[in-house]
Coordinates of C-alpha atoms in Angstrom, one line a residue:
M1 CA -8.9 10.3 19.0
S2 CA -8.1 8.5 22.1
T3 CA -9.9 9.2 25.6
R4 CA -7.1 10.7 27.6
S5 CA -9.4 11.9 30.4
I6 CA -12.7 11.3 32.5
V7 CA -13.9 13.7 34.8
I8 CA -16.7 11.9 37.6
I9 CA -19.1 13.0 38.7
G10 CA -19.8 12.0 42.7
A11 CA -18.1 9.2 44.5
G12 CA -20.6 7.1 45.7
I13 CA -20.0 3.5 45.0
A14 CA -20.6 3.9 41.1
G15 CA -18.4 7.0 41.0
L16 CA -15.6 5.1 42.6
S17 CA -15.5 2.0 41.0
A18 CA -15.1 4.0 37.5
G19 CA -12.8 5.9 38.9
C20 CA -10.7 2.9 40.2
Y21 CA -11.1 0.8 36.9
A22 CA -10.2 3.9 35.0
R23 CA -7.0 4.8 36.6
M24 CA -6.2 0.8 36.3
N25 CA -6.6 1.3 32.1
G26 CA -4.4 4.6 31.9
Y27 CA -7.1 6.7 32.3
A28 CA -6.4 10.5 33.9
T29 CA -9.3 11.0 36.4
Q30 CA -10.9 13.9 39.0
I31 CA -14.0 13.1 41.0
F32 CA -15.8 16.0 42.1
E33 CA -17.9 15.1 45.5
A34 CA -20.3 17.7 47.2
H35 CA -19.9 15.9 50.2
N36 CA -16.5 16.1 52.4
Q37 CA -16.7 12.2 52.2
P38 CA -16.9 9.6 49.9
G39 CA -19.9 7.0 49.5
G40 CA -22.9 8.7 49.2
L41 CA -26.1 6.8 50.4
C42 CA -23.4 3.8 50.8
T43 CA -22.8 5.4 54.8
S44 CA -22.2 5.0 58.3
W45 CA -22.9 8.2 60.8
R46 CA -21.6 8.2 64.6
R47 CA -23.5 9.3 67.6
R48 CA -22.1 9.6 70.7
S49 CA -20.3 6.1 71.3
F50 CA -22.3 4.3 68.4
T51 CA -22.2 4.0 64.7
F52 CA -25.7 3.3 63.1
D53 CA -25.2 2.0 59.6
G54 CA -27.4 3.2 56.7
C55 CA -26.9 1.1 53.5
I56 CA -25.9 -2.2 53.7
H57 CA -28.4 -5.4 54.4
H58 CA -26.7 -7.8 52.3
L59 CA -23.5 -7.5 50.5
A60 CA -24.0 -9.3 47.4
G61 CA -20.6 -11.0 46.4
A62 CA -19.4 -11.4 49.8
G63 CA -17.7 -15.2 49.1
P64 CA -15.5 -16.8 46.9
A65 CA -18.2 -18.9 45.2
S66 CA -19.8 -15.0 43.8
K67 CA -19.0 -13.6 40.2
I68 CA -18.8 -10.2 42.0
Y69 CA -16.4 -11.3 44.6
T70 CA -13.3 -10.7 41.7
I71 CA -14.6 -7.1 41.8
W72 CA -14.7 -6.4 45.5
D73 CA -11.0 -8.0 45.2
E74 CA -10.0 -5.5 43.0
L75 CA -11.4 -2.8 44.3
G76 CA -9.8 -3.3 47.9
V77 CA -12.2 -4.4 50.2
L78 CA -10.8 -8.2 50.3
Q79 CA -7.9 -6.6 51.9
R80 CA -9.4 -4.9 54.5
H81 CA -12.8 -6.3 55.4
Q82 CA -13.8 -9.4 57.2
M83 CA -17.3 -10.6 55.7
H84 CA -19.8 -11.8 58.7
Y85 CA -22.4 -14.7 56.9
F86 CA -25.8 -14.9 58.9
D87 CA -27.5 -18.0 60.5
D88 CA -30.6 -16.4 59.9
L89 CA -32.5 -14.5 57.4
V90 CA -34.8 -12.7 59.5
R91 CA -37.0 -13.7 62.5
V92 CA -40.9 -13.0 63.0
E93 CA -42.8 -12.6 65.6
L94 CA -46.6 -12.2 67.2
P95 CA -47.7 -10.3 70.1
D96 CA -48.0 -13.8 71.9
G97 CA -44.9 -14.7 71.6
Q98 CA -45.3 -16.9 68.5
G99 CA -42.5 -16.8 66.1
V100 CA -41.0 -18.1 63.3
T101 CA -36.6 -18.3 62.4
I102 CA -35.9 -18.3 58.5
Y103 CA -33.0 -20.0 59.3
T104 CA -30.2 -19.5 56.1
D105 CA -29.1 -23.6 56.8
L106 CA -31.7 -25.1 54.6
D107 CA -31.7 -28.4 56.1
R108 CA -32.2 -26.4 59.8
L109 CA -35.0 -24.4 58.1
E110 CA -36.5 -27.3 56.4
G111 CA -36.8 -29.2 60.2
A112 CA -37.7 -25.8 61.5
L113 CA -40.5 -24.9 59.2
K114 CA -41.8 -28.3 59.8
S115 CA -41.6 -29.4 63.4
L116 CA -43.7 -25.9 63.6
A117 CA -46.1 -26.7 60.9
P118 CA -46.6 -30.3 59.7
E119 CA -49.6 -29.7 58.0
D120 CA -47.4 -27.5 55.5
G121 CA -45.3 -30.5 54.7
P122 CA -45.8 -30.3 50.9
V123 CA -45.6 -26.2 50.5
I124 CA -42.6 -26.2 53.1
D125 CA -41.2 -29.2 50.6
E126 CA -41.7 -27.0 47.4
Y127 CA -40.4 -23.9 49.6
L128 CA -37.2 -25.8 50.2
S129 CA -36.6 -27.5 47.0
A130 CA -36.8 -24.1 45.0
A131 CA -34.8 -22.5 47.6
R132 CA -31.8 -25.4 47.1
R133 CA -32.5 -24.8 43.0
F134 CA -31.4 -21.4 43.5
L135 CA -27.8 -22.0 45.1
G136 CA -24.9 -21.1 42.9
F137 CA -27.5 -18.5 41.2
E138 CA -27.1 -14.8 41.9
L139 CA -30.0 -12.0 40.7
L140 CA -27.4 -9.1 41.6
A141 CA -24.7 -10.7 39.1
M142 CA -26.7 -11.0 36.3
P143 CA -24.5 -8.3 34.1
L144 CA -21.6 -10.0 34.4
L145 CA -22.9 -13.8 32.8
T146 CA -20.6 -15.0 30.3
A147 CA -21.5 -17.1 27.0
R148 CA -20.8 -19.9 29.3
D149 CA -22.7 -19.4 31.8
V150 CA -25.9 -19.1 29.5
P151 CA -26.5 -23.0 29.2
G152 CA -26.7 -22.5 33.2
L153 CA -29.2 -19.9 32.8
I154 CA -31.4 -21.4 30.3
G155 CA -31.6 -24.6 33.2
R156 CA -33.0 -22.1 36.0
L157 CA -35.0 -20.2 33.7
P158 CA -38.5 -22.1 34.3
S159 CA -37.5 -21.2 37.8
V160 CA -37.0 -17.9 37.3
L161 CA -40.1 -17.2 35.6
K162 CA -42.1 -19.1 37.9
W163 CA -40.8 -17.7 41.7
G164 CA -40.9 -13.8 39.6
R165 CA -44.6 -14.3 39.0
I166 CA -45.6 -15.0 42.1
T167 CA -45.9 -12.2 45.1
L168 CA -44.7 -13.2 48.7
D169 CA -48.5 -12.7 49.6
Q170 CA -49.7 -14.8 46.7
F171 CA -47.2 -17.6 48.4
A172 CA -48.4 -17.4 51.9
E173 CA -51.5 -18.3 50.8
R174 CA -51.0 -21.7 50.2
F175 CA -50.1 -22.4 53.8
S176 CA -52.4 -23.9 56.3
N177 CA -50.3 -22.6 59.7
P178 CA -51.5 -19.4 60.6
L179 CA -48.4 -17.5 61.7
L180 CA -47.2 -18.7 58.2
R181 CA -49.5 -17.5 56.6
Q182 CA -49.1 -13.9 58.2
A183 CA -44.6 -14.2 58.7
V184 CA -44.1 -15.4 54.9
P185 CA -45.8 -11.8 53.2
T186 CA -42.9 -10.4 55.5
L187 CA -39.7 -12.0 54.7
Q188 CA -37.7 -10.2 52.4
Y189 CA -37.4 -6.6 53.7
D190 CA -41.5 -6.5 54.6
F191 CA -41.6 -4.6 51.1
A192 CA -45.2 -5.2 49.1
N193 CA -45.3 -7.1 46.3
I194 CA -42.0 -8.8 46.4
P195 CA -41.7 -11.6 44.2
V196 CA -40.8 -15.2 45.8
L197 CA -38.1 -15.2 43.1
L198 CA -36.4 -11.9 45.1
H199 CA -36.8 -13.9 48.8
L200 CA -35.3 -17.2 47.3
S201 CA -32.2 -15.7 45.6
F202 CA -31.2 -13.7 48.9
L203 CA -32.0 -16.9 51.1
A204 CA -29.7 -19.1 48.8
G205 CA -27.4 -16.4 48.8
C206 CA -27.1 -16.1 52.4
A207 CA -27.1 -20.3 52.4
D208 CA -23.7 -20.3 49.7
H209 CA -22.4 -17.2 51.4
T210 CA -22.2 -15.2 48.8
L211 CA -23.8 -12.7 50.5
G212 CA -22.6 -11.5 53.8
W213 CA -21.6 -8.4 55.6
P214 CA -18.4 -6.3 55.6
S215 CA -17.0 -5.5 58.8
G216 CA -16.9 -1.6 60.1
G217 CA -20.1 -1.6 57.5
S218 CA -20.7 0.9 55.0
L219 CA -18.5 4.0 55.4
A220 CA -15.6 1.7 56.5
F221 CA -16.5 0.1 53.0
S222 CA -16.6 3.6 51.1
R223 CA -13.9 4.5 52.3
T224 CA -11.9 1.1 51.4
I225 CA -12.6 2.1 47.4
A226 CA -11.8 5.4 47.6
Q227 CA -8.6 4.2 49.5
R228 CA -8.2 2.1 46.8
Y229 CA -8.8 5.2 44.0
Q230 CA -6.9 7.7 45.3
D231 CA -3.6 4.4 45.3
L232 CA -4.0 4.1 42.3
G233 CA -3.3 8.1 41.4
G234 CA -6.8 9.0 41.2
Q235 CA -7.8 12.6 42.9
I236 CA -10.9 12.7 44.7
E237 CA -12.0 16.9 45.1
Y238 CA -14.6 16.7 48.2
D239 CA -16.8 19.6 49.1
S240 CA -16.7 20.3 45.0
P241 CA -20.1 20.4 43.7
V242 CA -21.0 20.2 40.4
A243 CA -23.4 22.8 38.7
R244 CA -23.9 21.4 35.4
I245 CA -22.4 19.3 32.6
L246 CA -20.5 21.4 30.1
V247 CA -22.2 20.6 26.5
E248 CA -20.6 21.9 23.1
R249 CA -22.7 20.2 20.0
D250 CA -24.2 18.0 21.8
R251 CA -21.0 16.7 22.9
A252 CA -20.3 16.2 26.8
V253 CA -16.5 17.8 27.2
G254 CA -16.3 18.9 31.2
V255 CA -18.0 20.0 33.9
A256 CA -18.8 23.5 35.9
L257 CA -18.2 23.9 39.4
D258 CA -20.6 25.7 42.3
D259 CA -17.3 28.2 42.8
G260 CA -17.6 28.9 38.6
A261 CA -14.5 26.9 37.8
E262 CA -14.6 24.5 35.2
V263 CA -13.2 21.5 34.4
R264 CA -12.8 20.0 30.8
A265 CA -12.5 16.0 29.9
D266 CA -12.5 13.5 27.1
V267 CA -15.1 11.5 28.6
V268 CA -18.0 12.8 31.9
I269 CA -19.6 10.2 33.5
S270 CA -21.8 10.9 35.9
A271 CA -22.0 9.0 39.0
A272 CA -25.1 11.5 40.6
D273 CA -28.5 11.5 41.3
G274 CA -30.1 10.6 38.1
H275 CA -33.2 13.8 38.2
S276 CA -30.1 15.8 39.4
T277 CA -28.0 14.8 36.1
I278 CA -31.3 14.8 33.4
F279 CA -33.0 17.8 34.8
D280 CA -30.5 20.2 36.5
L281 CA -26.8 19.6 35.1
L282 CA -28.2 19.3 31.8
D283 CA -31.3 20.9 31.8
G284 CA -33.7 18.5 30.6
Q285 CA -32.5 18.7 27.1
F286 CA -31.4 14.8 26.8
A287 CA -34.7 14.0 28.5
D288 CA -36.6 11.7 25.7
G289 CA -40.5 10.7 26.6
R290 CA -39.3 7.4 28.5
I291 CA -36.9 9.3 30.4
R292 CA -39.9 11.7 31.7
R293 CA -42.1 8.9 32.6
Y294 CA -40.1 7.3 34.5
Y295 CA -39.2 10.4 36.8
D296 CA -42.8 11.6 36.5
A297 CA -43.9 8.3 38.4
A298 CA -41.7 9.1 41.3
P299 CA -43.4 7.4 44.4
D300 CA -44.2 9.6 46.9
A301 CA -44.5 7.3 49.9
I302 CA -40.8 5.3 49.9
D303 CA -39.7 2.0 52.1
M304 CA -36.9 2.5 54.6
S305 CA -36.9 5.8 54.2
L306 CA -37.8 6.4 58.3
C307 CA -35.5 5.6 60.2
V308 CA -35.5 5.7 63.8
A309 CA -32.2 4.7 65.6
M310 CA -30.6 3.9 68.8
G311 CA -27.5 3.1 70.9
V312 CA -28.8 1.2 74.1
A313 CA -26.7 -0.1 77.0
R314 CA -27.5 -3.5 76.6
D315 CA -25.9 -6.6 75.3
M316 CA -28.2 -8.0 72.8
S317 CA -26.0 -10.6 71.4
A318 CA -28.2 -13.4 71.9
E319 CA -31.0 -11.9 70.0
P320 CA -31.7 -12.2 66.1
H321 CA -30.3 -9.9 63.9
A322 CA -33.4 -9.4 61.9
L323 CA -36.6 -9.4 63.7
T324 CA -40.0 -8.2 62.5
L325 CA -42.5 -7.3 65.4
F326 CA -46.1 -7.4 64.9
L327 CA -47.8 -5.3 67.5
E328 CA -50.6 -5.9 69.5
H329 CA -52.1 -2.6 68.0
P330 CA -51.3 -1.1 65.0
V331 CA -49.6 2.6 65.9
D332 CA -49.8 5.4 63.4
I333 CA -46.7 6.9 61.6
V334 CA -46.3 9.7 59.7
G335 CA -50.6 9.2 59.6
A336 CA -50.2 5.6 58.3
P337 CA -51.0 2.5 60.8
H338 CA -48.2 0.3 61.3
D339 CA -48.8 -3.0 62.7
R340 CA -45.7 -4.0 62.6
L341 CA -41.9 -2.8 63.5
N342 CA -38.7 -3.7 61.1
V343 CA -35.5 -3.6 63.7
E344 CA -32.3 -4.2 62.8
I345 CA -29.8 -5.8 65.7
F346 CA -26.2 -4.5 65.0
N347 CA -24.8 -7.7 67.4
F348 CA -22.7 -9.0 64.4
D349 CA -19.8 -6.1 64.1
P350 CA -17.9 -5.5 67.7
A351 CA -16.8 -2.3 65.6
L352 CA -20.3 -0.6 65.8
A353 CA -20.8 -0.2 69.6
P354 CA -18.9 -0.5 72.5
E355 CA -18.5 -3.9 74.4
G356 CA -21.7 -4.8 76.3
K357 CA -23.9 -2.3 74.2
T358 CA -25.9 -2.2 70.8
A359 CA -27.0 0.0 68.4
I360 CA -30.3 -1.2 66.8
K361 CA -32.2 0.8 63.9
V362 CA -36.1 0.6 62.8
L363 CA -37.0 1.4 58.9
L364 CA -40.2 2.6 58.2
K365 CA -41.8 3.6 55.3
S366 CA -42.3 7.4 55.1
S367 CA -44.1 10.1 52.6
Y368 CA -41.8 12.6 51.2
S369 CA -44.5 15.0 51.1
F370 CA -45.1 14.7 54.3
W371 CA -42.3 15.4 55.6
K372 CA -41.8 18.3 52.9
T373 CA -44.9 20.6 54.4
L374 CA -43.9 19.7 57.6
S375 CA -40.3 20.9 57.4
A376 CA -41.5 24.8 56.5
D377 CA -42.7 24.8 60.6
R378 CA -38.9 23.5 62.0
I379 CA -40.4 22.9 65.8
R380 CA -43.3 20.8 64.2
Y381 CA -40.7 18.5 62.4
A382 CA -38.5 18.1 64.9
E383 CA -41.5 17.5 67.2
E384 CA -43.1 14.5 65.3
K385 CA -39.7 12.9 64.6
Q386 CA -39.2 13.1 68.6
R387 CA -42.9 11.6 68.9
I388 CA -42.0 8.8 66.7
A389 CA -38.8 8.1 68.3
E390 CA -40.9 7.5 71.4
T391 CA -43.7 5.5 70.0
V392 CA -40.9 3.0 68.5
I393 CA -39.0 2.8 71.6
A394 CA -42.7 2.2 73.3
Q395 CA -43.0 -0.4 71.1
L396 CA -39.6 -2.1 71.6
E397 CA -40.0 -2.0 75.3
S398 CA -42.8 -4.7 75.0
R399 CA -40.5 -7.3 73.4
F400 CA -37.3 -6.4 75.3
P401 CA -38.1 -5.0 79.3
G402 CA -36.4 -2.1 80.6
L403 CA -34.9 -0.8 76.7
A404 CA -36.5 2.2 77.2
G405 CA -34.3 3.1 80.0
Q406 CA -31.1 2.0 78.4
V407 CA -31.5 4.0 75.5
E408 CA -28.3 6.4 75.7
V409 CA -28.8 7.9 72.2
V410 CA -31.3 8.2 69.5
D411 CA -31.3 9.8 66.0
V412 CA -34.3 9.6 63.8
S413 CA -33.6 10.8 60.1
T414 CA -36.6 11.5 57.0
P415 CA -36.4 11.4 53.3
L416 CA -35.2 14.8 54.1
T417 CA -32.5 13.9 55.7
I418 CA -31.5 11.5 52.9
E419 CA -32.1 14.5 50.5
R420 CA -30.0 16.7 52.5
F421 CA -27.2 14.8 53.0
S422 CA -26.6 12.8 49.5
R423 CA -28.9 15.3 47.2
N424 CA -30.3 12.2 46.4
W425 CA -34.0 14.1 45.1
R426 CA -36.6 13.5 47.0
G427 CA -34.3 11.1 48.9
L428 CA -34.8 8.3 46.4
Q429 CA -33.2 5.4 45.3
A430 CA -33.5 4.5 42.1
W431 CA -37.2 2.1 41.4
P432 CA -37.7 -0.8 38.4
V433 CA -39.1 0.4 35.3
P434 CA -42.9 -0.6 35.6
N435 CA -43.4 -4.1 33.6
Q436 CA -39.3 -4.4 33.6
S437 CA -37.9 -8.4 33.0
P438 CA -35.3 -9.5 35.2
F439 CA -33.4 -9.9 32.2
S440 CA -32.9 -6.4 31.2
M441 CA -30.5 -5.4 34.3
F442 CA -28.4 -6.6 30.9
G443 CA -29.3 -3.3 29.1
G444 CA -29.6 -0.8 31.9
F445 CA -32.0 1.9 31.8
T446 CA -30.1 5.4 31.4
R447 CA -26.4 4.9 30.7
T448 CA -26.9 7.0 27.8
L449 CA -28.4 9.6 27.2
P450 CA -29.5 10.3 23.2
N451 CA -27.9 12.7 21.5
L452 CA -25.3 13.1 23.5
D453 CA -21.9 12.1 22.9
C454 CA -19.3 11.7 25.8
F455 CA -21.0 10.9 28.3
L456 CA -21.9 7.9 30.5
M457 CA -24.6 7.9 33.6
T458 CA -23.2 5.0 36.4
G459 CA -25.0 3.2 39.4
Q460 CA -28.4 2.5 40.5
W461 CA -30.4 5.7 38.2
A462 CA -27.8 4.1 34.8
E463 CA -29.3 0.4 35.8
A464 CA -32.8 1.1 37.5
M465 CA -32.1 -1.1 40.2
I466 CA -30.8 -0.9 43.7
G467 CA -28.0 -2.8 45.4
I468 CA -24.1 -1.7 46.4
S469 CA -22.9 -4.4 43.9
T470 CA -25.0 -3.1 41.1
A471 CA -23.1 0.2 41.0
A472 CA -20.1 -1.2 41.8
I473 CA -20.9 -3.5 38.6
S474 CA -22.1 -0.3 36.9
G475 CA -19.1 1.5 37.4
R476 CA -16.8 -1.3 35.8
N477 CA -19.0 -1.5 33.1
A478 CA -19.1 2.2 32.6
I479 CA -15.1 2.1 31.8
Q480 CA -15.2 -1.1 30.0
T481 CA -17.2 1.0 27.3
V482 CA -14.7 3.2 27.6
C483 CA -12.1 1.4 26.4
R484 CA -13.9 -0.6 23.4
A485 CA -14.8 3.1 22.1
D486 CA -10.5 3.8 22.2
G487 CA -9.7 0.3 20.9
R488 CA -8.4 -0.5 24.2
R489 CA -8.1 -3.9 25.8
F490 CA -10.1 -3.6 28.9
R491 CA -7.2 -4.3 31.8
V492 CA -7.8 -4.8 36.0
E493 CA -5.2 -5.4 39.1
R494 CA -5.7 -6.7 42.3
P495 CA -4.0 -4.5 45.4
G496 CA -0.6 -5.2 44.8
D497 CA -0.5 -6.8 41.4
A498 CA 1.1 -5.3 38.2
A499 CA -1.4 -3.7 35.9
G500 CA -2.7 -6.3 34.0

């Protein structure tokens, strides 16, 4: 018997994408969302007259040259959001005022780097040659590749393998210029041990406008896709946490809600947090050793999990949108020394702050266990957040004199904030499977669970890979899987089109 109904857990990007494509293919669907708004981690929040964005840095599929672009078209994004393309990827500055800007115009970048460090001409040539080699190559679109794309992929394979084995830290050692040796390891979100491959794919994506920023930011973006789902006839039940997935004879048959209500369906798709899905909603019954090892290895220290956001009465339109500031003296934050701050200046979207004012965000690596322990004393928890905010503002004052007196609102979120808001276990997003190759994204990680029928997982946890586009592709692929099982031709439509 073919599938007639699908229950989806979670109205994040993966759940909304699955819902949209399910409706395009004629399935009756309901999405159950624990929160009172869509988006999950793809969200923003309002503090007085400022909007602080909590998710999107670079949206893959932002331009028509991207394979992912058609997905955003089908999900209604392109009809409501203009795309902003950045002139620079990041600027890195030292305390003495020296700095380097990584422009997204590769010819301009080559000229700037050679002017700064003529002694490093051969290394700069290698770097820019590699970046140009990655133009038109979308790492995040690999799950969408078809047989026609294989020859082009094979042609780039030597470059993928070469730069996938070298980290930015290792590559920095090839430079003689002291500024570049210090700056290069921090060029990609300042994560540790980042392969040069990832940086090159982001730089090339910005250069050919396949990476960008959707106007209005993350929550507006999520609401657009939620509206698209509802326009297709889908139903979202907000404030409706799922307590467990109903299983009969190793077959998912529906969900039970926190209020005791049960909703039956032919297929259950979980777009919720992976740990909660597997170990709470399913009581760990369908977790094998591979899955348990993955979650047992969950990191305690999490990149970008501590956010200091502030709204300032200052026009910062002339500043870079991404700025890595090395500090004259390291500062202690959450028991660890920090010798630099990664600053995001939202000066490119007028929807996020009143005219003449700016929203700023500083993201820091933080320990979940530190905040979990501290949360037992709510006063100490609040005091530590205040201390961190004051520390960050004091450091920014050195770069932006007068800023401290221009701060109108400050908001500090921790891994516990993320966990409470999104129900993501330990405030985590998915992390890569150890020793995973770039090509493992074709098969995902837990799209299905051992010995459980009529059940799919979708989103970053299903793929063990982060990214908004990853979530959208995963949701789409889940419905393609359902269609194949039902012997249906997978159908898509754009807003305003007839299904087809």
